[in-house]
Structure formats: structure tokens, C-alpha cells
Tab-separated table of C-alpha atoms in Angstrom:
chain	number	residue	atom	x	y	z
V	11	MET	CA	49.512	197.885	110.927
V	12	SER	CA	50.318	194.691	113.072
V	13	LEU	CA	48.032	192.666	111.449
V	14	ASN	CA	49.475	193.342	107.979
V	15	TYR	CA	52.930	192.448	109.514
V	16	LYS	CA	51.453	189.034	110.784
V	17	ILE	CA	50.155	188.087	107.300
V	18	VAL	CA	53.096	189.512	105.297
V	19	SER	CA	55.736	187.511	107.415
V	20	PRO	CA	54.691	183.762	107.069
V	21	ILE	CA	54.081	184.840	103.217
V	22	THR	CA	57.687	186.437	102.727
V	23	VAL	CA	59.344	183.323	104.569
V	24	LEU	CA	57.440	180.777	102.278
V	25	SER	CA	58.321	182.664	99.164
V	26	ALA	CA	61.976	183.072	100.158
V	27	SER	CA	61.952	179.041	100.714
V	28	PHE	CA	60.321	178.851	97.481
V	29	LEU	CA	62.730	180.674	95.691
V	30	PHE	CA	65.881	179.290	97.542
V	31	LEU	CA	64.690	175.503	96.656
V	32	SER	CA	63.455	176.276	92.959
V	33	GLY	CA	65.969	175.170	90.442
V	34	CYS	CA	66.918	172.282	92.555
V	35	ALA	CA	67.306	169.218	90.388
V	36	GLU	CA	67.167	165.394	91.656
V	37	HIS	CA	69.682	163.237	90.041
V	38	SER	CA	70.287	159.359	90.347
V	39	ILE	CA	72.857	157.098	88.831
V	40	GLN	CA	72.713	153.001	88.096
V	41	ILE	CA	75.291	150.854	86.715
V	42	ASN	CA	75.602	147.301	85.786
V	43	PRO	CA	76.618	145.162	86.484
V	44	GLN	CA	77.295	146.306	90.167
V	45	LEU	CA	80.985	145.578	91.323
V	46	TYR	CA	82.808	147.194	94.298
V	47	GLN	CA	86.403	147.968	93.644
V	48	GLU	CA	87.962	147.799	97.099
V	49	ASP	CA	90.855	149.715	96.140
V	50	GLU	CA	92.527	151.452	93.146
V	51	ARG	CA	94.200	148.364	91.879
V	52	ARG	CA	94.372	148.357	88.440
V	53	VAL	CA	95.917	145.901	85.894
V	54	PHE	CA	97.797	147.080	82.619
V	55	ILE	CA	97.112	144.907	79.821
V	56	PRO	CA	99.177	145.591	76.706
V	57	CYS	CA	96.960	145.653	73.325
V	58	ALA	CA	96.381	147.233	69.950
V	59	ILE	CA	93.420	149.347	70.572
V	60	THR	CA	90.760	150.109	68.490
V	61	TYR	CA	89.050	153.159	69.680
V	62	ASP	CA	87.951	156.649	68.241
V	63	GLY	CA	86.346	158.318	71.249
V	64	ASP	CA	87.759	160.709	73.925
V	65	LYS	CA	90.789	158.609	75.546
V	66	GLU	CA	89.387	160.189	78.900
V	67	TYR	CA	86.638	157.230	78.780
V	68	PHE	CA	88.839	154.432	77.771
V	69	PRO	CA	89.355	151.696	80.178
V	70	TYR	CA	92.871	152.358	82.124
V	71	GLY	CA	93.598	148.684	82.120
V	72	ILE	CA	94.396	148.369	78.503
V	73	ARG	CA	97.353	150.161	77.227
V	74	GLU	CA	98.553	151.003	73.717
V	75	SER	CA	101.412	148.546	72.250
V	76	GLN	CA	101.177	147.678	68.692
V	77	SER	CA	103.856	144.800	68.980
V	78	ALA	CA	101.203	143.048	71.526
V	79	LYS	CA	98.931	139.642	70.504
V	80	CYS	CA	96.245	141.171	72.404
V	81	LYS	CA	93.712	143.345	70.515
V	82	ALA	CA	91.403	145.489	72.028
V	83	THR	CA	88.285	147.155	70.407
V	84	TYR	CA	85.645	149.471	72.709
V	85	ARG	CA	82.580	151.200	71.625
V	86	TYR	CA	79.898	152.914	73.962
V	87	THR	CA	76.319	154.150	72.895
V	88	ILE	CA	74.846	157.414	74.474
V	89	LYS	CA	71.103	157.388	74.397
V	90	ASN	CA	68.953	160.481	75.606
V	91	ILE	CA	65.823	159.642	76.589
V	92	ASN	CA	63.310	162.536	77.584
V	93	THR	CA	59.553	163.019	77.172
V	94	ASP	CA	59.176	166.194	74.977
V	95	THR	CA	58.223	168.976	76.531
V	96	GLU	CA	57.313	170.835	73.247
V	97	LYS	CA	54.388	168.662	72.566
V	98	LYS	CA	52.704	169.617	75.699
V	99	GLY	CA	50.947	172.752	74.359
V	100	PHE	CA	50.297	176.396	75.705
V	101	LEU	CA	47.845	175.412	78.313
V	102	TYR	CA	50.655	173.042	79.972
V	103	TYR	CA	53.180	176.165	80.267
V	104	ILE	CA	50.353	178.588	82.135
V	105	ASN	CA	49.541	175.879	84.524
V	106	PRO	CA	49.872	177.468	87.725
V	107	LEU	CA	51.743	174.356	89.250
V	108	ASN	CA	54.377	174.568	86.329
V	109	ILE	CA	54.733	178.690	86.726
V	110	ALA	CA	55.565	178.063	90.392
V	111	ASP	CA	58.736	175.646	89.174
V	112	PHE	CA	57.281	172.052	89.660
V	113	MET	CA	58.792	169.077	87.900
V	114	ILE	CA	57.560	168.941	84.237
V	115	ASP	CA	59.695	166.103	82.849
V	116	ASP	CA	62.242	163.168	83.550
V	117	ASN	CA	65.447	163.033	81.327
V	118	ALA	CA	67.397	159.976	81.309
V	119	THR	CA	70.745	159.431	79.733
V	120	VAL	CA	72.062	155.528	79.114
V	121	VAL	CA	75.015	154.744	77.955
V	122	GLU	CA	76.295	151.281	77.217
V	123	GLY	CA	80.241	150.640	76.786
V	124	LYS	CA	81.838	147.160	75.467
V	125	LEU	CA	85.210	146.446	75.460
V	126	THR	CA	86.180	143.223	73.225
V	127	MET	CA	89.606	141.622	73.974
V	128	ASP	CA	91.119	138.909	71.981
V	129	ASP	CA	94.622	137.714	73.193
V	130	GLY	CA	95.426	135.633	70.232
V	131	ASN	CA	94.192	132.441	71.530
V	132	GLY	CA	90.948	132.443	69.963
V	133	ASP	CA	88.790	132.746	72.944
V	134	PRO	CA	87.894	136.684	72.863
V	135	LYS	CA	86.689	138.196	76.199
V	136	THR	CA	83.874	140.704	76.289
V	137	PHE	CA	83.248	143.281	78.930
V	138	ALA	CA	80.360	144.984	79.365
V	139	ALA	CA	78.646	147.785	81.537
V	140	SER	CA	75.648	150.316	81.392
V	141	CYS	CA	74.785	153.355	83.056
V	142	THR	CA	71.377	155.032	83.805
V	143	ALA	CA	71.366	158.525	84.745
V	144	SER	CA	68.123	160.274	85.489
V	145	GLU	CA	67.447	163.749	86.026
V	146	LYS	CA	64.104	165.576	86.915
V	147	LEU	CA	63.525	168.759	84.996
V	148	PHE	CA	61.567	171.659	86.412
V	149	LEU	CA	60.017	174.698	84.294
V	150	TYR	CA	62.976	176.817	85.057
V	151	HIS	CA	65.715	174.588	85.354
V	152	PHE	CA	66.787	171.796	82.577
V	153	GLY	CA	69.946	170.815	84.271
V	154	GLU	CA	73.418	170.300	82.491
V	155	SER	CA	73.187	168.162	79.437
V	156	SER	CA	76.486	167.011	79.589
V	157	THR	CA	76.755	166.276	83.353
V	158	PRO	CA	74.870	162.705	83.263
V	159	GLU	CA	76.605	161.836	80.251
V	160	LYS	CA	80.129	162.077	81.612
V	161	ALA	CA	79.200	160.796	84.561
V	162	CYS	CA	78.077	157.794	83.038
V	163	LEU	CA	80.820	157.529	80.500
V	164	GLU	CA	83.212	157.617	83.832
V	165	ALA	CA	81.264	155.013	85.561
V	166	VAL	CA	81.367	152.584	82.727
V	167	ARG	CA	84.885	153.064	82.038
V	168	ASP	CA	85.596	152.551	85.845
V	169	ASN	CA	83.136	149.411	86.130
V	170	ILE	CA	84.988	148.107	82.768
V	171	ASP	CA	88.625	148.598	84.910
V	172	ALA	CA	86.861	146.631	87.494
V	173	GLN	CA	85.933	143.572	85.482
V	174	LEU	CA	89.506	143.642	84.135
V	175	VAL	CA	91.083	143.313	87.416
V	176	GLN	CA	88.724	140.644	88.383
V	177	TYR	CA	89.542	138.987	85.369
V	178	LYS	CA	93.110	139.301	85.910
V	179	GLN	CA	92.965	137.860	89.378
V	180	ALA	CA	90.829	134.766	88.490
V	181	LYS	CA	93.141	134.003	85.433
V	182	LYS	CA	96.452	133.658	87.913
């Protein structure tokens, strides 16, 4: 009886550890250009805004003012890139490594944002940023579909805000 206990105990511990770690996802975010804003300093530039998206993702440094000479246009694109799991076929899903919850795919979200600001002097300024968020997908855990997208939208917004601060400091 004690022999079975010695064999079962390590298997139980390994199984419990595996179940505890299964479903973990690996995430990473990269933003370009890489800027570091030392403090939460913000600039507020009054402009007539052209933007159709969610206000949460619009750069904070631009404020709506229909009477201002400045015109600001903000646009972003979102691309979701993954390797199609549907095309792998039945045999892929009965592979013992995949049944044990090993990684099956990489999913990436790419967000590119561009703010064009024309202050009326004929020299429009463009501020652009891009973000790539990657997430490893596992057989039983496909991650949150909106989390990388939201994180990138916020990172692009914050990066463009940092660029606006640098632009206003250089202009002084």
C-alpha cells in the first residue's frame, strides 16, 4: 500500500501543478515611437476636431473648440493577426501535447493611430504611433479578445499625448 502512495503522490502534485498553471497566457506590448513621459504633464490645444471613434481613445491634449483656427483629425486602424486554428485539422486537436494545454497559436493586435493637426499657418503637423500586442493562445484558453486591443488603443493615445507635450515644449 505504501508503494502506491509513493507513486501517486508525485503524480498528484504534478497534476495539481499542471492544472494550476494551465490557462495561463503570455502577453507583451510594444509601442513605437518609444517615448517616456516623466510626469503627467499635459498640454491643451484648442482645435476643431474630426473624429468618429470612442472619446476614451482620443488624445487628451486636443480640446474641442469650433472657434479655433486649428483643425485636428484623428484616425486609428486595428488589425488582428492570427494563424488560423480552424485550418489545422482534426489530427492537430487529438495531439497529446495539445490536449495537455500546450500553446497552439499566437494572436497579435496592431493598432496604428495618426493625429493630423493644422494650426492654420499652412504647415500641418502629424503625430503617429503604433502598438503591437501579442498573446499566446492555448488549447483551452483563448484570451480576452478585447484586452490587447484596448491596451493598444490607450498606449497609442498616451504616446501621441507625449508627442504633443514635446511638440509644445520645442515650440516655446
